[in-house]
Coordinates of C-alpha atoms in Angstrom, one line a residue:
Chain A
M1 CA 37.6 10.0 10.2
H2 CA 35.2 12.2 12.2
D3 CA 33.7 13.6 8.9
K4 CA 33.2 10.2 7.5
K5 CA 31.3 9.1 10.6
V6 CA 29.1 12.2 10.4
I7 CA 28.4 11.5 6.7
L8 CA 27.5 7.9 7.5
M9 CA 25.2 9.0 10.2
V10 CA 23.4 11.5 7.9
S11 CA 23.3 8.9 5.2
D12 CA 21.7 6.4 7.6
Q13 CA 19.2 8.9 8.7
L14 CA 18.2 9.7 5.1
L15 CA 17.9 6.0 4.4
V16 CA 15.7 5.5 7.5
E17 CA 13.5 8.4 6.6
G18 CA 13.2 7.1 3.0
C19 CA 12.4 3.6 4.2
K20 CA 9.8 4.9 6.6
A21 CA 8.2 6.7 3.7
G22 CA 8.2 3.5 1.7
D23 CA 10.7 4.7 -0.9
R24 CA 11.8 1.7 -2.8
T25 CA 15.2 3.2 -3.7
S26 CA 16.0 3.9 -0.1
Q27 CA 14.9 0.4 0.8
F28 CA 17.2 -1.1 -1.8
R29 CA 20.1 1.1 -0.7
L30 CA 19.6 -0.1 2.9
Y31 CA 19.5 -3.7 1.8
D32 CA 22.5 -3.2 -0.4
L33 CA 24.4 -1.7 2.5
Y34 CA 23.7 -4.3 5.1
A35 CA 22.8 -7.5 3.2
R36 CA 26.3 -8.9 3.1
K37 CA 26.9 -8.4 6.8
M38 CA 23.5 -9.8 7.7
M39 CA 24.0 -12.8 5.4
G40 CA 27.1 -13.6 7.4
I41 CA 25.0 -13.6 10.6
C42 CA 22.2 -15.6 9.0
L43 CA 24.7 -18.3 7.9
R44 CA 25.8 -18.8 11.5
Y45 CA 22.2 -19.2 12.8
S46 CA 21.0 -21.5 10.1
Q47 CA 21.6 -25.1 9.1
S48 CA 22.1 -24.4 5.4
R49 CA 22.5 -21.5 3.0
T50 CA 18.9 -21.9 1.9
D51 CA 17.8 -21.4 5.4
A52 CA 20.1 -18.4 5.8
E53 CA 18.6 -16.8 2.7
D54 CA 15.1 -17.4 4.1
I55 CA 16.0 -15.7 7.4
L56 CA 17.7 -12.8 5.5
Q57 CA 14.6 -12.3 3.4
E58 CA 12.2 -12.5 6.2
G59 CA 14.4 -10.3 8.4
F60 CA 14.6 -7.5 5.8
L61 CA 10.8 -7.6 5.3
R62 CA 10.5 -7.2 9.1
I63 CA 13.0 -4.4 9.1
F64 CA 11.0 -2.5 6.4
K65 CA 7.7 -3.2 8.1
Y66 CA 8.9 -2.0 11.6
M67 CA 11.2 0.7 10.5
H68 CA 9.0 3.3 12.1
D69 CA 9.9 1.7 15.5
F70 CA 13.5 2.7 15.0
K71 CA 13.9 6.1 16.7
G72 CA 17.5 6.6 15.9
H73 CA 18.7 6.2 19.5
G74 CA 21.2 3.5 18.8
S75 CA 23.1 2.5 15.7
L76 CA 21.1 1.5 12.7
E77 CA 23.3 -1.5 12.1
G78 CA 22.8 -2.7 15.7
W79 CA 19.1 -2.4 15.3
I80 CA 19.1 -4.3 12.0
R81 CA 21.3 -7.0 13.5
A82 CA 18.9 -7.4 16.4
V83 CA 15.9 -7.8 14.1
I84 CA 17.8 -10.4 12.0
V85 CA 18.8 -12.3 15.1
N86 CA 15.3 -12.2 16.5
C87 CA 14.1 -13.5 13.1
A88 CA 16.5 -16.4 13.3
L89 CA 15.4 -17.1 16.9
S90 CA 11.7 -17.1 15.8
R91 CA 12.5 -19.5 13.0
Y92 CA 14.3 -21.7 15.4
K93 CA 11.4 -21.7 17.9
N94 CA 8.9 -22.5 15.1
N95 CA 11.0 -25.3 13.7
A96 CA 12.2 -26.6 17.1
R97 CA 12.7 -30.4 16.7
L98 CA 15.7 -30.7 18.9
P99 CA 17.7 -33.9 19.1
K100 CA 19.6 -34.2 22.3
T101 CA 22.8 -35.0 20.5
T102 CA 24.0 -35.3 17.0
A103 CA 26.0 -37.8 15.1
I104 CA 28.7 -35.2 14.9
L105 CA 28.7 -34.8 18.6
E106 CA 29.1 -38.5 19.3
E107 CA 31.8 -38.7 16.7
S108 CA 33.6 -35.6 17.9
L109 CA 33.7 -36.5 21.6
Q110 CA 36.0 -39.4 20.8
I111 CA 38.6 -37.2 19.2
G112 CA 40.1 -35.4 22.2
S113 CA 41.8 -32.1 22.5
A114 CA 42.9 -29.8 19.7
E115 CA 46.5 -29.2 20.1
N116 CA 47.9 -30.1 16.7
I117 CA 45.7 -28.5 14.1
E118 CA 47.0 -27.7 10.7
E119 CA 46.5 -24.5 8.7
N120 CA 44.5 -23.6 5.6
I121 CA 41.1 -23.2 7.2
N122 CA 38.7 -20.9 5.5
Y123 CA 35.7 -19.0 6.7
K124 CA 33.2 -21.1 4.9
K125 CA 34.4 -24.2 6.5
M126 CA 34.1 -22.5 9.9
I127 CA 30.6 -21.5 9.1
E128 CA 29.9 -25.1 8.0
L129 CA 31.1 -26.4 11.3
I130 CA 28.7 -24.1 13.1
Q131 CA 25.9 -25.1 10.8
N132 CA 26.5 -28.8 11.5
L133 CA 25.8 -28.2 15.2
S134 CA 22.4 -29.2 16.4
P135 CA 20.0 -26.3 16.4
V136 CA 20.0 -25.7 20.1
Y137 CA 23.8 -25.9 20.3
R138 CA 24.1 -23.5 17.4
M139 CA 21.7 -21.0 19.0
V140 CA 23.4 -21.1 22.4
F141 CA 26.8 -20.8 20.9
N142 CA 25.8 -17.9 18.7
L143 CA 24.0 -16.0 21.4
F144 CA 26.8 -16.5 23.9
V145 CA 29.8 -16.0 21.7
F146 CA 28.7 -13.5 19.1
E147 CA 25.8 -11.6 20.8
G148 CA 27.4 -11.6 24.3
Y149 CA 24.3 -12.8 26.1
K150 CA 24.7 -14.4 29.6
H151 CA 23.4 -17.9 30.3
R152 CA 20.5 -16.5 32.3
E153 CA 19.4 -14.5 29.3
I154 CA 19.9 -17.3 26.9
A155 CA 17.9 -19.6 29.1
R156 CA 15.0 -17.1 29.1
I157 CA 15.2 -16.6 25.3
L158 CA 15.3 -20.2 24.4
N159 CA 13.1 -21.4 27.2
I160 CA 15.6 -23.8 28.7
S161 CA 17.3 -23.9 32.0
E162 CA 20.5 -22.0 32.8
G163 CA 22.3 -25.3 33.4
T164 CA 21.2 -26.6 30.0
S165 CA 22.5 -23.5 28.4
K166 CA 25.9 -24.0 30.0
S167 CA 25.9 -27.7 29.1
N168 CA 25.0 -27.0 25.5
L169 CA 27.6 -24.3 25.1
S170 CA 30.3 -26.7 26.5
S171 CA 29.2 -29.4 24.1
A172 CA 29.1 -27.0 21.2
R173 CA 32.6 -25.9 22.0
M174 CA 33.9 -29.4 22.2
I175 CA 32.2 -30.4 18.9
L176 CA 33.7 -27.4 17.2
R177 CA 37.1 -28.0 18.6
N178 CA 37.1 -31.7 17.6
Q179 CA 35.7 -30.9 14.2
L180 CA 38.7 -28.7 13.6
V181 CA 40.9 -31.7 14.4
I182 CA 38.9 -34.1 12.2
R183 CA 39.1 -31.8 9.3
E184 CA 42.7 -31.0 9.9
L185 CA 42.0 -27.3 10.1
T186 CA 44.3 -24.8 11.7
F187 CA 43.4 -23.3 15.0
D188 CA 45.5 -20.1 14.8
G189 CA 46.4 -19.9 11.2
L190 CA 43.5 -17.8 9.9
A191 CA 44.3 -14.3 9.0
L192 CA 41.6 -11.7 9.4
Chain B
M1 CA 36.2 -11.5 29.4
N2 CA 33.9 -14.4 29.1
K3 CA 35.7 -17.5 30.2
F4 CA 34.4 -19.4 27.1
R5 CA 35.8 -16.9 24.8
D6 CA 39.4 -17.5 25.8
D7 CA 39.7 -20.5 23.5
I8 CA 37.4 -21.8 20.8
G9 CA 34.7 -19.3 21.3
Q10 CA 37.1 -16.4 21.2
Y11 CA 38.7 -17.9 18.1
Y12 CA 35.4 -18.1 16.3
F13 CA 34.4 -14.6 17.4
N14 CA 37.6 -13.2 16.1
H15 CA 37.2 -14.8 12.7
L16 CA 33.5 -14.7 12.1
A17 CA 32.2 -11.7 13.9
K18 CA 32.8 -9.6 10.8
Y19 CA 32.2 -12.3 8.2
E20 CA 30.3 -11.1 5.2
E21 CA 28.9 -13.0 2.3
E22 CA 27.1 -11.9 -0.8
P23 CA 23.5 -13.1 -0.9
V24 CA 22.0 -14.2 -4.2
A25 CA 20.2 -11.5 -6.2
T26 CA 16.8 -13.2 -6.0
I27 CA 16.5 -12.3 -2.4
W28 CA 16.0 -8.7 -3.1
K29 CA 13.6 -9.4 -5.9
N30 CA 11.5 -11.5 -3.5
I31 CA 11.6 -8.8 -0.9
E32 CA 10.6 -6.2 -3.5
F33 CA 7.8 -8.5 -4.6
S34 CA 6.5 -8.9 -1.1
L35 CA 6.8 -5.2 -0.4
D36 CA 4.7 -4.5 -3.5
Q37 CA 2.1 -6.9 -2.3
N38 CA 2.1 -5.3 1.2
V39 CA 1.6 -1.9 -0.3
R40 CA -1.3 -3.1 -2.4
K41 CA -2.9 -4.8 0.6
N42 CA -2.4 -1.6 2.7
Q43 CA -4.0 0.5 0.0
A44 CA -6.9 -1.8 -0.3
K45 CA -7.4 -1.7 3.5
A46 CA -7.2 2.1 3.5
F47 CA -9.7 2.3 0.7
F48 CA -12.0 -0.1 2.4
K49 CA -11.8 1.8 5.6
I50 CA -12.6 5.1 3.8
A51 CA -15.4 3.4 1.9
M52 CA -16.9 2.0 5.1
S53 CA -16.6 5.3 6.9
I54 CA -18.5 7.1 4.1
I55 CA -21.1 4.4 3.9
S56 CA -21.6 4.5 7.7
F57 CA -21.8 8.2 7.5
C58 CA -24.4 7.9 4.8
F59 CA -26.6 5.6 6.9
I60 CA -26.2 7.2 10.2
L61 CA -26.8 10.8 9.2
P62 CA -30.4 10.5 8.1
F63 CA -31.4 9.1 11.5
S64 CA -29.7 11.8 13.4
T65 CA -31.4 14.8 11.8
G66 CA -35.1 14.9 12.8
D67 CA -36.8 12.5 10.5
G68 CA -40.0 13.1 12.5
L69 CA -40.7 16.4 10.8
V70 CA -41.9 14.7 7.6
N71 CA -44.5 12.4 9.3
E72 CA -47.7 14.0 8.4
K73 CA -50.0 11.4 9.9
R74 CA -48.9 12.0 13.4
V75 CA -49.8 15.7 13.4
D76 CA -52.9 16.4 15.4
A77 CA -54.8 19.5 14.6
N78 CA -56.1 19.6 18.2
N79 CA -52.6 19.8 19.5
I80 CA -51.7 22.5 17.1
S81 CA -54.5 24.8 18.3
G82 CA -53.5 24.3 21.9
S83 CA -51.1 27.1 22.3
R84 CA -49.6 29.6 19.9
T85 CA -46.6 31.7 20.0
N86 CA -46.2 34.7 17.8
N87 CA -43.3 36.2 16.1
I88 CA -40.7 33.6 16.6
P89 CA -38.0 33.9 14.0
V90 CA -37.1 30.6 12.6
E91 CA -34.5 29.6 10.0
M92 CA -34.4 26.2 8.3
K93 CA -30.8 25.5 7.6
S94 CA -31.6 22.3 5.7
H95 CA -34.4 20.1 5.1
Y96 CA -34.3 18.7 8.6
S97 CA -32.6 21.1 10.9
I98 CA -34.4 24.0 12.4
R99 CA -32.7 26.7 14.4
Y100 CA -34.3 29.3 16.7
Q101 CA -32.9 32.6 17.6
Q102 CA -34.4 32.3 21.0
P103 CA -32.0 30.1 22.9
E104 CA -34.5 28.5 25.3
R105 CA -36.7 27.3 22.4
Q106 CA -33.8 26.1 20.4
Q107 CA -32.9 23.7 23.2
V108 CA -36.5 22.4 23.5
L109 CA -37.0 21.8 19.8
I110 CA -33.6 20.3 19.0
S111 CA -33.9 17.9 21.9
A112 CA -37.3 16.8 20.9
V113 CA -36.4 16.3 17.3
M114 CA -33.1 14.6 17.8
T115 CA -34.0 12.2 20.6
S116 CA -37.4 11.1 19.6
P117 CA -38.1 12.0 16.0
R118 CA -40.9 9.5 15.5
S119 CA -42.6 9.8 18.8
C120 CA -45.7 11.9 19.4
I121 CA -44.0 14.1 22.0
D122 CA -42.2 16.2 19.4
I123 CA -45.4 17.1 17.6
P124 CA -47.0 19.3 20.2
V125 CA -43.7 21.0 20.7
L126 CA -43.4 21.8 17.0
A127 CA -47.1 22.6 16.8
Q128 CA -46.8 25.1 19.6
T129 CA -43.9 26.7 17.9
F130 CA -45.2 26.9 14.4
S131 CA -48.9 27.2 14.9
S132 CA -49.1 30.9 14.4
Q133 CA -46.5 31.1 11.7
N134 CA -47.0 30.9 8.0
I135 CA -44.2 28.7 6.9
K136 CA -43.2 28.7 3.2
L137 CA -40.7 26.3 1.8
N138 CA -38.3 27.1 -1.0
P139 CA -35.5 24.9 -2.4
I140 CA -32.8 26.5 -0.3
G141 CA -34.3 27.4 3.0
L142 CA -37.4 28.2 5.0
S143 CA -39.0 31.5 5.6
I144 CA -41.8 32.4 8.0
N145 CA -44.5 34.9 7.0
S146 CA -47.8 34.9 8.8
N147 CA -50.9 33.0 9.8
Y148 CA -50.1 29.5 8.7
P149 CA -53.2 27.5 9.8
S150 CA -51.4 24.4 11.1
Y151 CA -48.2 22.6 11.1
E152 CA -49.5 19.8 8.9
K153 CA -48.7 21.5 5.6
L154 CA -45.1 21.9 6.6
Q155 CA -44.7 18.2 6.6
V156 CA -46.2 17.8 3.1
E157 CA -44.0 20.2 1.3
S158 CA -40.5 18.8 1.3
P159 CA -38.0 20.3 -1.2
S160 CA -35.9 17.2 -1.8
A161 CA -38.9 14.9 -1.9
Q162 CA -40.0 16.3 -5.2
T163 CA -36.5 15.7 -6.8
H164 CA -35.7 12.2 -7.9
W165 CA -33.0 12.5 -10.5
V166 CA -29.9 14.7 -10.8
L167 CA -28.0 14.9 -14.0
S168 CA -24.4 16.2 -13.7
P169 CA -22.2 16.9 -16.8
F170 CA -18.6 17.7 -16.0
T171 CA -15.1 18.0 -17.3
S172 CA -12.0 16.9 -15.3
L173 CA -8.3 17.3 -15.3
D174 CA -6.7 14.2 -13.8
I175 CA -3.2 13.5 -12.5
S176 CA -2.7 9.9 -13.7
H177 CA -0.2 7.4 -12.5
Y178 CA 0.0 3.7 -12.4
R179 CA 1.2 1.1 -10.0
L180 CA 3.4 -1.5 -11.5
V181 CA 4.0 -4.9 -10.1
N182 CA 6.7 -7.3 -11.4
R183 CA 5.2 -10.6 -12.5
H184 CA 8.5 -12.5 -12.4
P185 CA 10.2 -11.5 -9.1
T186 CA 12.8 -14.3 -9.2
I187 CA 13.6 -14.7 -12.8
G188 CA 16.8 -13.2 -14.2
S189 CA 18.5 -9.9 -13.4
S190 CA 17.2 -6.4 -14.0
T191 CA 19.1 -6.2 -17.3
A192 CA 17.6 -9.4 -18.7
V193 CA 14.0 -8.6 -17.9
E194 CA 12.5 -5.2 -18.2
N195 CA 10.9 -4.6 -14.8
R196 CA 8.9 -1.9 -13.1
S197 CA 11.9 0.2 -12.3
V198 CA 12.8 0.3 -16.0
F199 CA 9.3 1.4 -17.0
L200 CA 9.0 3.9 -14.2
R201 CA 12.2 5.5 -15.3
R202 CA 11.4 5.4 -19.0
E203 CA 7.8 6.5 -19.1
K204 CA 6.2 9.8 -18.1
Q205 CA 2.5 10.5 -17.9
D206 CA 0.9 13.7 -19.0
P207 CA -2.3 15.0 -17.2
T208 CA -5.4 13.2 -18.3
F209 CA -8.5 14.9 -19.7
S210 CA -11.9 13.4 -18.7
A211 CA -15.4 14.4 -19.5
G212 CA -18.8 12.8 -19.0
F213 CA -22.0 12.9 -17.1
L214 CA -23.3 11.4 -13.9
L215 CA -26.9 10.5 -13.3
T216 CA -28.0 10.2 -9.7
R217 CA -31.2 8.6 -8.5
L218 CA -32.2 9.8 -5.0
V219 CA -33.3 6.8 -3.0
K220 CA -33.7 8.7 0.2
E221 CA -33.5 12.4 1.0
N222 CA -29.8 12.2 1.6
I223 CA -28.7 9.2 -0.3
G224 CA -28.4 8.6 -4.0
I225 CA -27.3 5.8 -6.3
Q226 CA -25.1 7.3 -9.0
T227 CA -24.0 6.0 -12.4
G228 CA -23.0 7.6 -15.7
I229 CA -20.3 7.5 -18.4
I230 CA -16.9 9.1 -18.4
Y231 CA -14.5 9.4 -21.3
S232 CA -10.8 9.7 -20.4
R233 CA -7.8 10.3 -22.6
Q234 CA -4.3 9.6 -21.3
E235 CA -1.0 10.4 -22.9
I236 CA 2.3 8.7 -22.0
K237 CA 5.7 9.8 -23.2
I238 CA 8.3 7.0 -23.5
D239 CA 12.0 8.0 -23.5
A240 CA 14.3 7.0 -26.3
H241 CA 15.7 3.5 -25.7
T242 CA 17.0 0.4 -27.4
A243 CA 14.8 -2.4 -28.5
L244 CA 16.1 -5.9 -28.8
A245 CA 15.2 -8.4 -31.5
V246 CA 13.4 -11.5 -30.1
K247 CA 11.5 -14.4 -31.3
T248 CA 7.8 -13.7 -31.6
D249 CA 4.9 -16.0 -30.8
Q250 CA 4.8 -16.9 -34.5
M251 CA 8.5 -17.9 -34.3
E252 CA 9.6 -14.9 -36.4
V253 CA 12.3 -12.5 -35.3
A254 CA 11.3 -8.9 -34.7
Y255 CA 12.2 -6.0 -32.4
K256 CA 10.2 -5.9 -29.3
L257 CA 9.0 -2.5 -28.0
N258 CA 7.9 -2.9 -24.4
T259 CA 5.7 -0.5 -22.5
S260 CA 4.1 -0.8 -19.1
T261 CA 0.7 -1.2 -20.9
G262 CA 1.7 -3.9 -23.4
Y263 CA 4.2 -4.5 -26.1
V264 CA 4.5 -4.5 -29.9
Y265 CA 6.8 -6.2 -32.4
L266 CA 8.2 -4.0 -35.1
S267 CA 10.2 -4.8 -38.3
P268 CA 11.6 -1.7 -39.9
T269 CA 11.1 -1.8 -43.7
T270 CA 14.5 -0.2 -44.3
N271 CA 16.4 -2.5 -42.1
N272 CA 17.8 -5.9 -42.8
V273 CA 16.0 -9.0 -41.4
P274 CA 17.0 -9.0 -37.7
V275 CA 18.5 -11.9 -35.9
V276 CA 17.9 -12.5 -32.2
G277 CA 20.0 -10.2 -30.1
D278 CA 20.1 -7.4 -32.7
S279 CA 19.1 -4.0 -31.5
I280 CA 17.7 -0.7 -32.9
T281 CA 17.4 2.7 -31.2
L282 CA 14.0 4.1 -30.9
A283 CA 13.4 7.9 -30.5
E284 CA 10.9 9.3 -27.9
S285 CA 7.6 7.5 -28.4
Q286 CA 4.0 8.7 -27.8
H287 CA 1.5 6.4 -26.3
K288 CA -2.2 7.3 -26.1
L289 CA -5.0 5.5 -24.3
E290 CA -8.7 6.2 -24.3
Y291 CA -11.1 4.8 -21.7
L292 CA -14.8 4.7 -21.1
T293 CA -15.6 4.4 -17.4
I294 CA -19.0 3.5 -16.0
P295 CA -19.2 4.1 -12.3
L296 CA -21.7 2.8 -9.8
T297 CA -21.5 4.7 -6.5
V298 CA -23.4 5.6 -3.4
E299 CA -23.6 9.3 -2.9
L300 CA -24.4 11.1 0.3
N301 CA -26.0 14.5 0.1
K302 CA -25.7 17.0 2.9
D303 CA -27.0 20.5 2.5
F304 CA -25.7 23.6 4.2
G305 CA -28.1 26.3 2.9
R306 CA -27.1 27.0 -0.7
W307 CA -24.0 24.8 -0.3
S308 CA -24.0 21.1 -0.4
L309 CA -21.4 18.4 0.2
K310 CA -21.7 15.1 -1.6
P311 CA -19.2 12.4 -0.8
A312 CA -19.5 9.2 -2.9
V313 CA -17.8 5.8 -3.1
G314 CA -18.3 2.9 -5.4
F315 CA -16.9 0.8 -8.2
T316 CA -16.1 1.4 -11.8
A317 CA -16.1 -0.7 -14.9
N318 CA -13.5 0.5 -17.4
F319 CA -13.3 -0.2 -21.1
I320 CA -10.1 0.6 -23.0
T321 CA -11.5 1.8 -26.3
R322 CA -8.3 2.8 -28.1
A323 CA -4.6 2.4 -27.7
L324 CA -2.2 4.2 -30.0
L325 CA 1.6 3.9 -30.0
E326 CA 3.8 6.1 -32.2
T327 CA 7.5 5.7 -32.4
E328 CA 10.4 6.5 -34.6
V329 CA 13.3 4.1 -35.5
E330 CA 16.4 6.2 -35.5
N331 CA 18.9 4.0 -37.3
A332 CA 16.5 3.0 -40.1
G333 CA 16.1 6.3 -41.9
D334 CA 14.0 7.9 -39.1
E335 CA 11.1 5.7 -40.0
K336 CA 7.9 6.5 -38.1
V337 CA 5.8 3.5 -37.0
Y338 CA 2.3 3.6 -35.7
F339 CA 0.5 0.8 -33.8
T340 CA -3.2 0.8 -32.9
H341 CA -3.1 -2.5 -31.0
L342 CA -0.8 -3.5 -28.2
K343 CA -0.3 -7.1 -27.3
G344 CA -0.9 -7.8 -23.6
L345 CA -3.3 -4.9 -23.2
K346 CA -6.7 -5.9 -21.9
K347 CA -10.0 -4.4 -23.0
F348 CA -11.5 -4.2 -19.6
Y349 CA -10.5 -3.6 -16.0
A350 CA -12.4 -3.1 -12.8
G351 CA -11.7 -0.4 -10.2
A352 CA -13.0 1.6 -7.4
T353 CA -13.7 5.3 -7.1
T354 CA -14.3 7.8 -4.4
S355 CA -15.2 11.5 -4.8
V356 CA -16.4 14.5 -2.9
R357 CA -18.6 17.0 -4.7
V358 CA -19.1 20.5 -3.4
G359 CA -22.2 22.2 -4.9
Y360 CA -23.5 25.7 -4.9
A361 CA -27.2 26.1 -5.7
I362 CA -27.7 28.8 -8.3
N363 CA -31.5 28.3 -8.3
K364 CA -34.1 25.8 -7.5
R365 CA -33.0 23.3 -10.2
L366 CA -29.4 24.2 -11.0
S367 CA -26.2 24.0 -9.0
L368 CA -22.6 24.5 -9.8
D369 CA -20.2 21.7 -8.8
I370 CA -16.6 21.2 -8.0
I371 CA -15.6 17.5 -7.7
T372 CA -12.4 16.0 -6.4
S373 CA -12.1 12.3 -7.2
A374 CA -9.7 9.4 -7.0
R375 CA -9.9 6.2 -9.1
Y376 CA -8.0 3.0 -8.4
A377 CA -7.8 -0.2 -10.5
F378 CA -8.4 -3.5 -8.8
T379 CA -7.4 -5.5 -11.8
S380 CA -4.5 -5.1 -14.0
I381 CA -4.9 -3.7 -17.5
T382 CA -2.2 -6.0 -18.8
R383 CA -1.8 -9.8 -19.1
K384 CA 1.2 -11.9 -19.9
T385 CA 3.5 -9.0 -19.7
E386 CA 6.6 -8.3 -17.6
V387 CA 4.6 -6.1 -15.2
A388 CA 1.0 -5.8 -14.0
N389 CA -0.3 -2.3 -14.5
Y390 CA -2.9 -0.8 -12.1
P391 CA -3.9 2.7 -13.2
V392 CA -4.5 5.3 -10.5
S393 CA -5.7 8.8 -11.0
F394 CA -6.6 11.9 -8.9
G395 CA -8.8 14.5 -10.6
I396 CA -10.5 17.8 -10.0
A397 CA -13.6 18.5 -12.1
T398 CA -16.1 21.3 -12.6
G399 CA -19.7 20.7 -13.7
L400 CA -23.3 21.5 -13.3
S401 CA -26.2 19.6 -11.7
F402 CA -29.7 19.7 -13.0
K403 CA -32.4 18.4 -10.6
F404 CA -35.6 17.0 -12.1

């Protein structure tokens, strides 16, 4: 296990050096290594698969452009993830046309709690539910749940108040919960 | 733990934090295409910066080296006879710079020449210095003998002012390469379309031989406009590979041999009529290209005694005069096939060049040169092919320069 970790670190370092030198093979290997993971993140931050692909493409271009800024202090994957998330946030800020609520929200609020949810959910449907959130709900939910930011930090990043961040997260949670009910998806039946 | 993660948030985090999905293949192709474009932009920027630096250097240098020395009209004989200093050793390092072995006089003269080359104040200083010396010019340096009547004649006799043209024949060995850019970044997979990586793997370039002459017209003492004609011969080895039968533009079916510089259709005489999708194996192929290059550059000339340094930068017009492709069809009786014309190969491309020439003066008119140069294509040498091809070369040359 330890040896594998060392090999991975050495491999990452070689990849980084190759990318810094502009070596196309290293760039492709880096892309090949992390594209699938980052695509999963991009899907959560976007409204559609096409948007996610745009974020992924733009994100990797940024990664290759600013690779010389990566000093190797943290993990490469963490740095790549941060660049991709920042890219998604930039895209959100550039395209920010934020409705206060969505049709889904209004529809979902009428459903109630999720106590009897059936099984057979799949990951793609879960991703779709996140994608169906309004952009600001989606951003707040992702930053809070997946990136671990606090409301104060989210408020600063998205240029909203802390209270709005809390409110948006609460609404996003409620929408997601109710959507599971509407689509008759299971709450606990998904195996990792 | 975050209080929101204990229910729906935690649930989503558990299931989607490590979610992965395969992106479509076109994303990497688009990234690669953008990276290629960025590389090209960066190269162009770097070249532009170098060019501007050299040009700036060309224009700044003449004004910083004592231009006042050549202004004969401002020399006054009365000032020259005012004071005289005997036996001052003087050495002229180049056309403009004069160095004294007496430190205090070195300070005075250099200050006068550098700060106010065209003002009258430097003339008496120079006159006092040189008035009792007989100064004789030669192409390389300056020597002082005795009893030179005045400083005026020093201004008249300028070694480089008598030289207007420089002819420089040379031969060069170049390391050639090319920069390939995919024309169709989003179409098909790497196996369906032969892209740059396929050509880079398959083709190997041999060193290029170049020969020619450069003709320089000196427009100022330190600046010349240079042109000439350069012949280059380039050889490329193409590894054995499989060629597929495709429909030609004339709606016939033939095997397509693709290279980075163009393509040919071949129909082996000993083979049956191919259908689309058939393949043949080609042995290692030889590809030869011949160019004529006409440069137009600005050259700076800086002398250091017998040595001179001449950086140059400019543009080139390149004409592809000959393209020869020789291959062998392995499964058709080892039939050899020659092509003298490649489809998709252009006859002309434009480029840029930069060079540094180090010269050593053998005598008044002749000098021996070593030239390092780089050439870079602005426009592709191919059209309507899978890749755009931009030749790049770095060379080292030896030659002679005749001044007349």
